[in-house]
Amino acid sequence: MALANHTASRSIPSRAFSSRTSRCNAPFTERPHADLERRFMRDETPFRIRRGLMRALQVDGTFNARAFGALRSPWLVRSGSLDRLSTDGEAALRDLGVTLVVDLREDGERPEVAHGLEVRSIPLYRATDGVPLTGTLEGVYELLLRTRGAELAAAVAVIAGAEGAILVHCTAGKDRTGLVVALALLAGGAPRDMVLSDYAASGPSVAPARMEAVTALLAELTLDDAQRADALRLHLDSPREALEHALAVLDELGGPRRFLSEHGLTDGQFRVLADRVAALA
C-alpha cells in the first residue's frame, strides 16, 4: 500500500550512521516530563498519573531517559543508546532493577556491548539499505507500522514478559523506541494524550545530544531547504503531530490491541500491560 505523501526518501548503511554518533553530554533537564506529570495530576484529567511514576532520569552515558512505574522499581525505562554507558550509569540502571535491555537498532549500528546488562536485539528496519537518513517522521512511522508489525509486536511482547524492569532503546530513543513504548502503553489502556505527551518530551533531550552528529551527517548530502528541514526534524524532533499521524495509521490497521494480537501478542500479555499501566494512575 502506498504511503500517504510521507515516504522516507533516503537511507544510508546503518554502520555509517552509528560511526558519527555524538559524544555530546547535553545538560539534563526534567522540564518536559515534569510538565507532563503535572498535567496528568490535574483533577479534571480522567487518568491521573501519581507523582513520580512517569519521570525523567539522569543516567551517565546516555540521554533522553525516562521511567514508568514505582520510584525505585519502575517496570519500563526508555532511553537513547547505551553505547557510552558509564560504570556509574550501569549501576544506576541496576539500582532501578534493570537487567534486560531491548536494542531496536540494526546489526550495523551496534558496536560491541560495553556494559554487563543482558541485551535482546530486535532490529526494526531490517532494510538492506540501512536506516532512514532523509524524509519525514510520518513516513518512517507509517513504514514501520505497515511493514514491521511482527518486529514491533516482538518488542512489546518482551516488555510484557519481563520479570523486572526493562529498558528499551534505539539510537536517539525517540522514533523506534517511541513507537514501541507507545504501543505498549496503548495496549495497556493508557490514554492517547498521555502517550503523545510522553513522546513529545523526547525532542528537547535529543536535539542537544545529537545536533553535532546529525549536522555533520546532513552536510554530506545535497539537500534543498525543505529536504534539510525534514531531515533535521526526522533526526532531532518529536512533535505530537508525527505520532498523531502514526496513531491514525494504527487506527486504520484496527487499533493497538488488534494490531498487536494479529502479530502474536496474547491475552495474558495484554493483561500484564494493563496491570502495569493501571498502576501508574
mmCIF file of C-alpha atoms in Angstrom, residues 18-271:
data_model
loop_
_atom_site.group_PDB
_atom_site.id
_atom_site.type_symbol
_atom_site.label_atom_id
_atom_site.label_comp_id
_atom_site.label_asym_id
_atom_site.label_seq_id
_atom_site.Cartn_x
_atom_site.Cartn_y
_atom_site.Cartn_z
ATOM 1 C CA SER A 18 26.473 4.975 14.007
ATOM 2 C CA SER A 19 30.065 5.987 13.351
ATOM 3 C CA ARG A 20 29.029 9.609 13.640
ATOM 4 C CA THR A 21 27.243 9.286 16.962
ATOM 5 C CA SER A 22 27.789 12.405 19.032
ATOM 6 C CA ARG A 23 29.781 12.306 22.244
ATOM 7 C CA CYS A 24 27.857 15.326 23.433
ATOM 8 C CA ASN A 25 26.681 15.097 27.050
ATOM 9 C CA ALA A 26 23.975 17.731 26.953
ATOM 10 C CA PRO A 27 22.756 19.427 30.146
ATOM 11 C CA PHE A 28 19.925 17.368 31.569
ATOM 12 C CA THR A 29 16.524 18.939 32.070
ATOM 13 C CA GLU A 30 13.451 17.477 33.713
ATOM 14 C CA ARG A 31 11.160 20.203 32.426
ATOM 15 C CA PRO A 32 9.421 18.288 29.585
ATOM 16 C CA HIS A 33 8.484 15.335 31.773
ATOM 17 C CA ALA A 34 7.801 17.455 34.848
ATOM 18 C CA ASP A 35 5.246 19.359 32.798
ATOM 19 C CA LEU A 36 3.794 16.053 31.631
ATOM 20 C CA GLU A 37 3.471 14.792 35.189
ATOM 21 C CA ARG A 38 1.782 17.979 36.388
ATOM 22 C CA ARG A 39 -0.662 17.812 33.507
ATOM 23 C CA PHE A 40 -1.824 14.330 34.370
ATOM 24 C CA MET A 41 -2.195 15.083 38.084
ATOM 25 C CA ARG A 42 -4.880 17.693 37.438
ATOM 26 C CA ASP A 43 -8.270 16.917 38.914
ATOM 27 C CA GLU A 44 -10.078 17.225 35.588
ATOM 28 C CA THR A 45 -7.940 14.561 33.916
ATOM 29 C CA PRO A 46 -9.704 11.151 33.961
ATOM 30 C CA PHE A 47 -6.392 9.254 34.062
ATOM 31 C CA ARG A 48 -4.140 10.952 36.600
ATOM 32 C CA ILE A 49 -0.504 9.943 36.951
ATOM 33 C CA ARG A 50 0.608 9.623 40.550
ATOM 34 C CA ARG A 51 3.596 11.762 41.443
ATOM 35 C CA GLY A 52 6.912 10.340 40.303
ATOM 36 C CA LEU A 53 5.509 7.402 38.345
ATOM 37 C CA MET A 54 6.433 8.940 34.974
ATOM 38 C CA ARG A 55 9.677 10.814 35.264
ATOM 39 C CA ALA A 56 12.863 11.837 33.520
ATOM 40 C CA LEU A 57 16.094 10.150 34.584
ATOM 41 C CA GLN A 58 19.689 11.287 34.570
ATOM 42 C CA VAL A 59 21.845 8.308 33.637
ATOM 43 C CA ASP A 60 25.546 8.867 32.986
ATOM 44 C CA GLY A 61 26.474 7.859 29.457
ATOM 45 C CA THR A 62 23.072 8.107 27.813
ATOM 46 C CA PHE A 63 20.343 10.701 27.242
ATOM 47 C CA ASN A 64 16.575 11.031 26.732
ATOM 48 C CA ALA A 65 15.951 8.593 29.584
ATOM 49 C CA ARG A 66 12.548 8.275 31.231
ATOM 50 C CA ALA A 67 10.986 5.735 33.590
ATOM 51 C CA PHE A 68 7.469 4.427 34.104
ATOM 52 C CA GLY A 69 6.473 2.900 37.430
ATOM 53 C CA ALA A 70 7.437 2.975 41.095
ATOM 54 C CA LEU A 71 10.184 5.379 42.105
ATOM 55 C CA ARG A 72 12.772 2.723 42.978
ATOM 56 C CA SER A 73 11.440 -0.082 40.809
ATOM 57 C CA PRO A 74 9.948 1.083 37.500
ATOM 58 C CA TRP A 75 8.675 -1.533 35.064
ATOM 59 C CA LEU A 76 9.799 0.279 31.920
ATOM 60 C CA VAL A 77 12.691 2.594 31.081
ATOM 61 C CA ARG A 78 13.321 4.209 27.684
ATOM 62 C CA SER A 79 16.469 5.991 26.554
ATOM 63 C CA GLY A 80 18.921 6.776 23.799
ATOM 64 C CA SER A 81 21.683 4.300 23.019
ATOM 65 C CA LEU A 82 23.780 2.786 25.795
ATOM 66 C CA ASP A 83 26.986 2.714 23.730
ATOM 67 C CA ARG A 84 28.684 5.157 26.103
ATOM 68 C CA LEU A 85 27.038 3.984 29.306
ATOM 69 C CA SER A 86 29.479 4.513 32.161
ATOM 70 C CA THR A 87 30.033 2.243 35.136
ATOM 71 C CA ASP A 88 28.035 4.689 37.246
ATOM 72 C CA GLY A 89 25.284 4.742 34.638
ATOM 73 C CA GLU A 90 25.059 0.961 34.598
ATOM 74 C CA ALA A 91 24.962 0.917 38.394
ATOM 75 C CA ALA A 92 22.131 3.464 38.359
ATOM 76 C CA LEU A 93 20.119 1.284 35.985
ATOM 77 C CA ARG A 94 20.763 -1.808 38.078
ATOM 78 C CA ASP A 95 19.622 0.105 41.159
ATOM 79 C CA LEU A 96 16.316 0.639 39.336
ATOM 80 C CA GLY A 97 16.074 -3.098 38.728
ATOM 81 C CA VAL A 98 17.029 -3.022 35.047
ATOM 82 C CA THR A 99 18.723 -6.231 33.962
ATOM 83 C CA LEU A 100 17.275 -6.662 30.447
ATOM 84 C CA VAL A 101 17.754 -4.275 27.523
ATOM 85 C CA VAL A 102 15.896 -4.340 24.193
ATOM 86 C CA ASP A 103 18.033 -2.822 21.429
ATOM 87 C CA LEU A 104 15.938 -1.883 18.388
ATOM 88 C CA ARG A 105 18.868 -0.913 16.155
ATOM 89 C CA GLU A 106 20.157 -2.680 13.070
ATOM 90 C CA ASP A 107 23.135 -5.010 13.303
ATOM 91 C CA GLY A 108 25.472 -2.459 11.722
ATOM 92 C CA GLU A 109 24.501 0.272 14.182
ATOM 93 C CA ARG A 110 25.581 -1.657 17.263
ATOM 94 C CA PRO A 111 29.191 -1.653 18.479
ATOM 95 C CA GLU A 112 30.429 -4.233 20.945
ATOM 96 C CA VAL A 113 28.355 -4.102 24.125
ATOM 97 C CA ALA A 114 30.278 -2.172 26.757
ATOM 98 C CA HIS A 115 28.038 -2.949 29.740
ATOM 99 C CA GLY A 116 27.000 -6.064 31.618
ATOM 100 C CA LEU A 117 23.244 -5.891 31.110
ATOM 101 C CA GLU A 118 21.551 -8.633 29.109
ATOM 102 C CA VAL A 119 20.673 -7.387 25.616
ATOM 103 C CA ARG A 120 17.859 -8.653 23.408
ATOM 104 C CA SER A 121 18.318 -7.455 19.827
ATOM 105 C CA ILE A 122 15.135 -6.788 17.827
ATOM 106 C CA PRO A 123 16.112 -4.752 14.737
ATOM 107 C CA LEU A 124 13.047 -2.945 13.426
ATOM 108 C CA TYR A 125 14.017 -1.821 9.942
ATOM 109 C CA ARG A 126 15.627 -4.988 8.582
ATOM 110 C CA ALA A 127 16.296 -2.961 5.436
ATOM 111 C CA THR A 128 19.141 -3.757 3.073
ATOM 112 C CA ASP A 129 19.853 -0.076 2.555
ATOM 113 C CA GLY A 130 20.105 0.822 6.242
ATOM 114 C CA VAL A 131 18.304 3.283 8.476
ATOM 115 C CA PRO A 132 16.375 6.258 7.035
ATOM 116 C CA LEU A 133 18.505 9.338 6.516
ATOM 117 C CA THR A 134 16.087 11.793 4.920
ATOM 118 C CA GLY A 135 12.340 12.034 4.607
ATOM 119 C CA THR A 136 9.673 12.648 7.223
ATOM 120 C CA LEU A 137 8.869 11.298 10.645
ATOM 121 C CA GLU A 138 5.390 10.475 9.430
ATOM 122 C CA GLY A 139 6.779 8.425 6.560
ATOM 123 C CA VAL A 140 9.133 6.447 8.783
ATOM 124 C CA TYR A 141 6.442 5.662 11.348
ATOM 125 C CA GLU A 142 3.928 4.652 8.704
ATOM 126 C CA LEU A 143 6.506 2.430 7.022
ATOM 127 C CA LEU A 144 7.252 0.657 10.311
ATOM 128 C CA LEU A 145 3.582 0.127 11.147
ATOM 129 C CA ARG A 146 2.703 -1.178 7.697
ATOM 130 C CA THR A 147 5.727 -3.400 7.152
ATOM 131 C CA ARG A 148 7.281 -4.230 10.542
ATOM 132 C CA GLY A 149 4.313 -5.299 12.641
ATOM 133 C CA ALA A 150 5.941 -8.572 13.673
ATOM 134 C CA GLU A 151 9.084 -6.827 14.910
ATOM 135 C CA LEU A 152 7.116 -4.142 16.771
ATOM 136 C CA ALA A 153 4.949 -6.786 18.429
ATOM 137 C CA ALA A 154 8.002 -8.866 19.347
ATOM 138 C CA ALA A 155 9.463 -5.898 21.220
ATOM 139 C CA VAL A 156 6.188 -5.253 23.059
ATOM 140 C CA ALA A 157 5.993 -8.957 23.939
ATOM 141 C CA VAL A 158 9.430 -8.796 25.566
ATOM 142 C CA ILE A 159 8.270 -5.787 27.610
ATOM 143 C CA ALA A 160 5.182 -7.703 28.738
ATOM 144 C CA GLY A 161 7.211 -10.787 29.589
ATOM 145 C CA ALA A 162 9.968 -9.121 31.596
ATOM 146 C CA GLU A 163 10.041 -10.123 35.255
ATOM 147 C CA GLY A 164 11.808 -6.956 36.368
ATOM 148 C CA ALA A 165 12.462 -3.570 34.856
ATOM 149 C CA ILE A 166 13.257 -3.496 31.158
ATOM 150 C CA LEU A 167 14.999 -0.758 29.170
ATOM 151 C CA VAL A 168 14.147 -0.115 25.513
ATOM 152 C CA HIS A 169 16.393 1.982 23.288
ATOM 153 C CA CYS A 170 17.468 2.673 19.720
ATOM 154 C CA THR A 171 19.897 5.444 18.724
ATOM 155 C CA ALA A 172 18.097 8.583 19.890
ATOM 156 C CA GLY A 173 15.387 6.814 21.852
ATOM 157 C CA LYS A 174 12.571 8.698 20.149
ATOM 158 C CA ASP A 175 11.414 7.015 16.897
ATOM 159 C CA ARG A 176 11.764 3.243 17.046
ATOM 160 C CA THR A 177 11.686 3.407 20.833
ATOM 161 C CA GLY A 178 8.822 5.884 20.695
ATOM 162 C CA LEU A 179 6.654 3.572 18.599
ATOM 163 C CA VAL A 180 7.353 0.507 20.744
ATOM 164 C CA VAL A 181 6.700 2.359 24.005
ATOM 165 C CA ALA A 182 3.547 3.952 22.583
ATOM 166 C CA LEU A 183 2.242 0.536 21.531
ATOM 167 C CA ALA A 184 2.997 -0.972 24.946
ATOM 168 C CA LEU A 185 1.272 1.866 26.796
ATOM 169 C CA LEU A 186 -1.743 1.958 24.479
ATOM 170 C CA ALA A 187 -2.119 -1.823 24.636
ATOM 171 C CA GLY A 188 -2.263 -1.469 28.406
ATOM 172 C CA GLY A 189 -5.029 1.113 28.223
ATOM 173 C CA ALA A 190 -3.068 4.350 28.600
ATOM 174 C CA PRO A 191 -4.907 7.401 27.206
ATOM 175 C CA ARG A 192 -3.611 8.723 23.920
ATOM 176 C CA ASP A 193 -2.940 12.188 25.241
ATOM 177 C CA MET A 194 -0.601 10.745 27.853
ATOM 178 C CA VAL A 195 1.249 8.723 25.203
ATOM 179 C CA LEU A 196 1.509 11.734 22.890
ATOM 180 C CA SER A 197 2.852 13.933 25.681
ATOM 181 C CA ASP A 198 5.485 11.371 26.638
ATOM 182 C CA TYR A 199 6.573 11.099 23.008
ATOM 183 C CA ALA A 200 6.820 14.890 22.677
ATOM 184 C CA ALA A 201 9.196 15.009 25.665
ATOM 185 C CA SER A 202 11.999 13.407 23.623
ATOM 186 C CA GLY A 203 12.881 16.297 21.307
ATOM 187 C CA PRO A 204 14.251 18.657 23.987
ATOM 188 C CA SER A 205 16.603 15.900 25.187
ATOM 189 C CA VAL A 206 17.607 14.537 21.787
ATOM 190 C CA ALA A 207 18.346 17.817 19.987
ATOM 191 C CA PRO A 208 21.293 18.979 22.126
ATOM 192 C CA ALA A 209 22.735 15.469 22.370
ATOM 193 C CA ARG A 210 22.531 14.667 18.650
ATOM 194 C CA MET A 211 22.830 18.038 16.888
ATOM 195 C CA GLU A 212 26.557 17.792 16.150
ATOM 196 C CA ALA A 213 26.372 14.288 14.682
ATOM 197 C CA VAL A 214 23.256 14.994 12.626
ATOM 198 C CA THR A 215 24.610 18.280 11.265
ATOM 199 C CA ALA A 216 27.783 16.523 10.104
ATOM 200 C CA LEU A 217 25.760 13.724 8.560
ATOM 201 C CA LEU A 218 23.461 16.008 6.575
ATOM 202 C CA ALA A 219 26.359 18.192 5.415
ATOM 203 C CA GLU A 220 27.471 15.294 3.218
ATOM 204 C CA LEU A 221 24.194 15.334 1.273
ATOM 205 C CA THR A 222 22.825 17.638 -1.386
ATOM 206 C CA LEU A 223 19.505 18.786 0.058
ATOM 207 C CA ASP A 224 17.256 21.724 -0.682
ATOM 208 C CA ASP A 225 15.890 23.776 2.213
ATOM 209 C CA ALA A 226 12.696 21.753 2.527
ATOM 210 C CA GLN A 227 14.547 18.427 2.464
ATOM 211 C CA ARG A 228 17.028 19.653 5.050
ATOM 212 C CA ALA A 229 14.223 20.853 7.322
ATOM 213 C CA ASP A 230 12.502 17.465 7.066
ATOM 214 C CA ALA A 231 15.773 15.656 7.772
ATOM 215 C CA LEU A 232 16.530 17.758 10.848
ATOM 216 C CA ARG A 233 13.007 17.127 12.124
ATOM 217 C CA LEU A 234 13.419 13.420 11.405
ATOM 218 C CA HIS A 235 16.577 13.112 13.473
ATOM 219 C CA LEU A 236 16.093 15.672 16.233
ATOM 220 C CA ASP A 237 12.430 16.445 16.876
ATOM 221 C CA SER A 238 9.396 14.654 18.314
ATOM 222 C CA PRO A 239 6.334 16.780 17.504
ATOM 223 C CA ARG A 240 2.983 15.449 18.666
ATOM 224 C CA GLU A 241 1.550 15.594 15.158
ATOM 225 C CA ALA A 242 4.069 12.997 13.947
ATOM 226 C CA LEU A 243 2.858 10.408 16.436
ATOM 227 C CA GLU A 244 -0.738 11.503 15.850
ATOM 228 C CA HIS A 245 -0.244 10.501 12.209
ATOM 229 C CA ALA A 246 1.133 7.138 13.317
ATOM 230 C CA LEU A 247 -1.851 6.567 15.584
ATOM 231 C CA ALA A 248 -4.205 7.386 12.707
ATOM 232 C CA VAL A 249 -2.442 4.703 10.654
ATOM 233 C CA LEU A 250 -2.727 2.363 13.634
ATOM 234 C CA ASP A 251 -6.482 3.020 13.778
ATOM 235 C CA GLU A 252 -6.711 2.164 10.099
ATOM 236 C CA LEU A 253 -4.988 -1.124 10.909
ATOM 237 C CA GLY A 254 -7.508 -1.928 13.645
ATOM 238 C CA GLY A 255 -6.095 -0.154 16.698
ATOM 239 C CA PRO A 256 -3.234 -1.113 19.033
ATOM 240 C CA ARG A 257 -4.739 -4.281 20.514
ATOM 241 C CA ARG A 258 -5.845 -5.755 17.208
ATOM 242 C CA PHE A 259 -2.566 -4.747 15.553
ATOM 243 C CA LEU A 260 -0.510 -6.457 18.253
ATOM 244 C CA SER A 261 -2.736 -9.520 18.603
ATOM 245 C CA GLU A 262 -2.566 -10.122 14.853
ATOM 246 C CA HIS A 263 1.207 -10.194 15.251
ATOM 247 C CA GLY A 264 1.271 -12.636 18.146
ATOM 248 C CA LEU A 265 0.531 -10.863 21.435
ATOM 249 C CA THR A 266 -1.571 -12.995 23.783
ATOM 250 C CA ASP A 267 -4.419 -12.168 26.159
ATOM 251 C CA GLY A 268 -2.075 -12.839 29.061
ATOM 252 C CA GLN A 269 0.440 -10.314 27.771
ATOM 253 C CA PHE A 270 -2.295 -7.719 27.333
ATOM 254 C CA ARG A 271 -3.355 -8.314 30.962
#
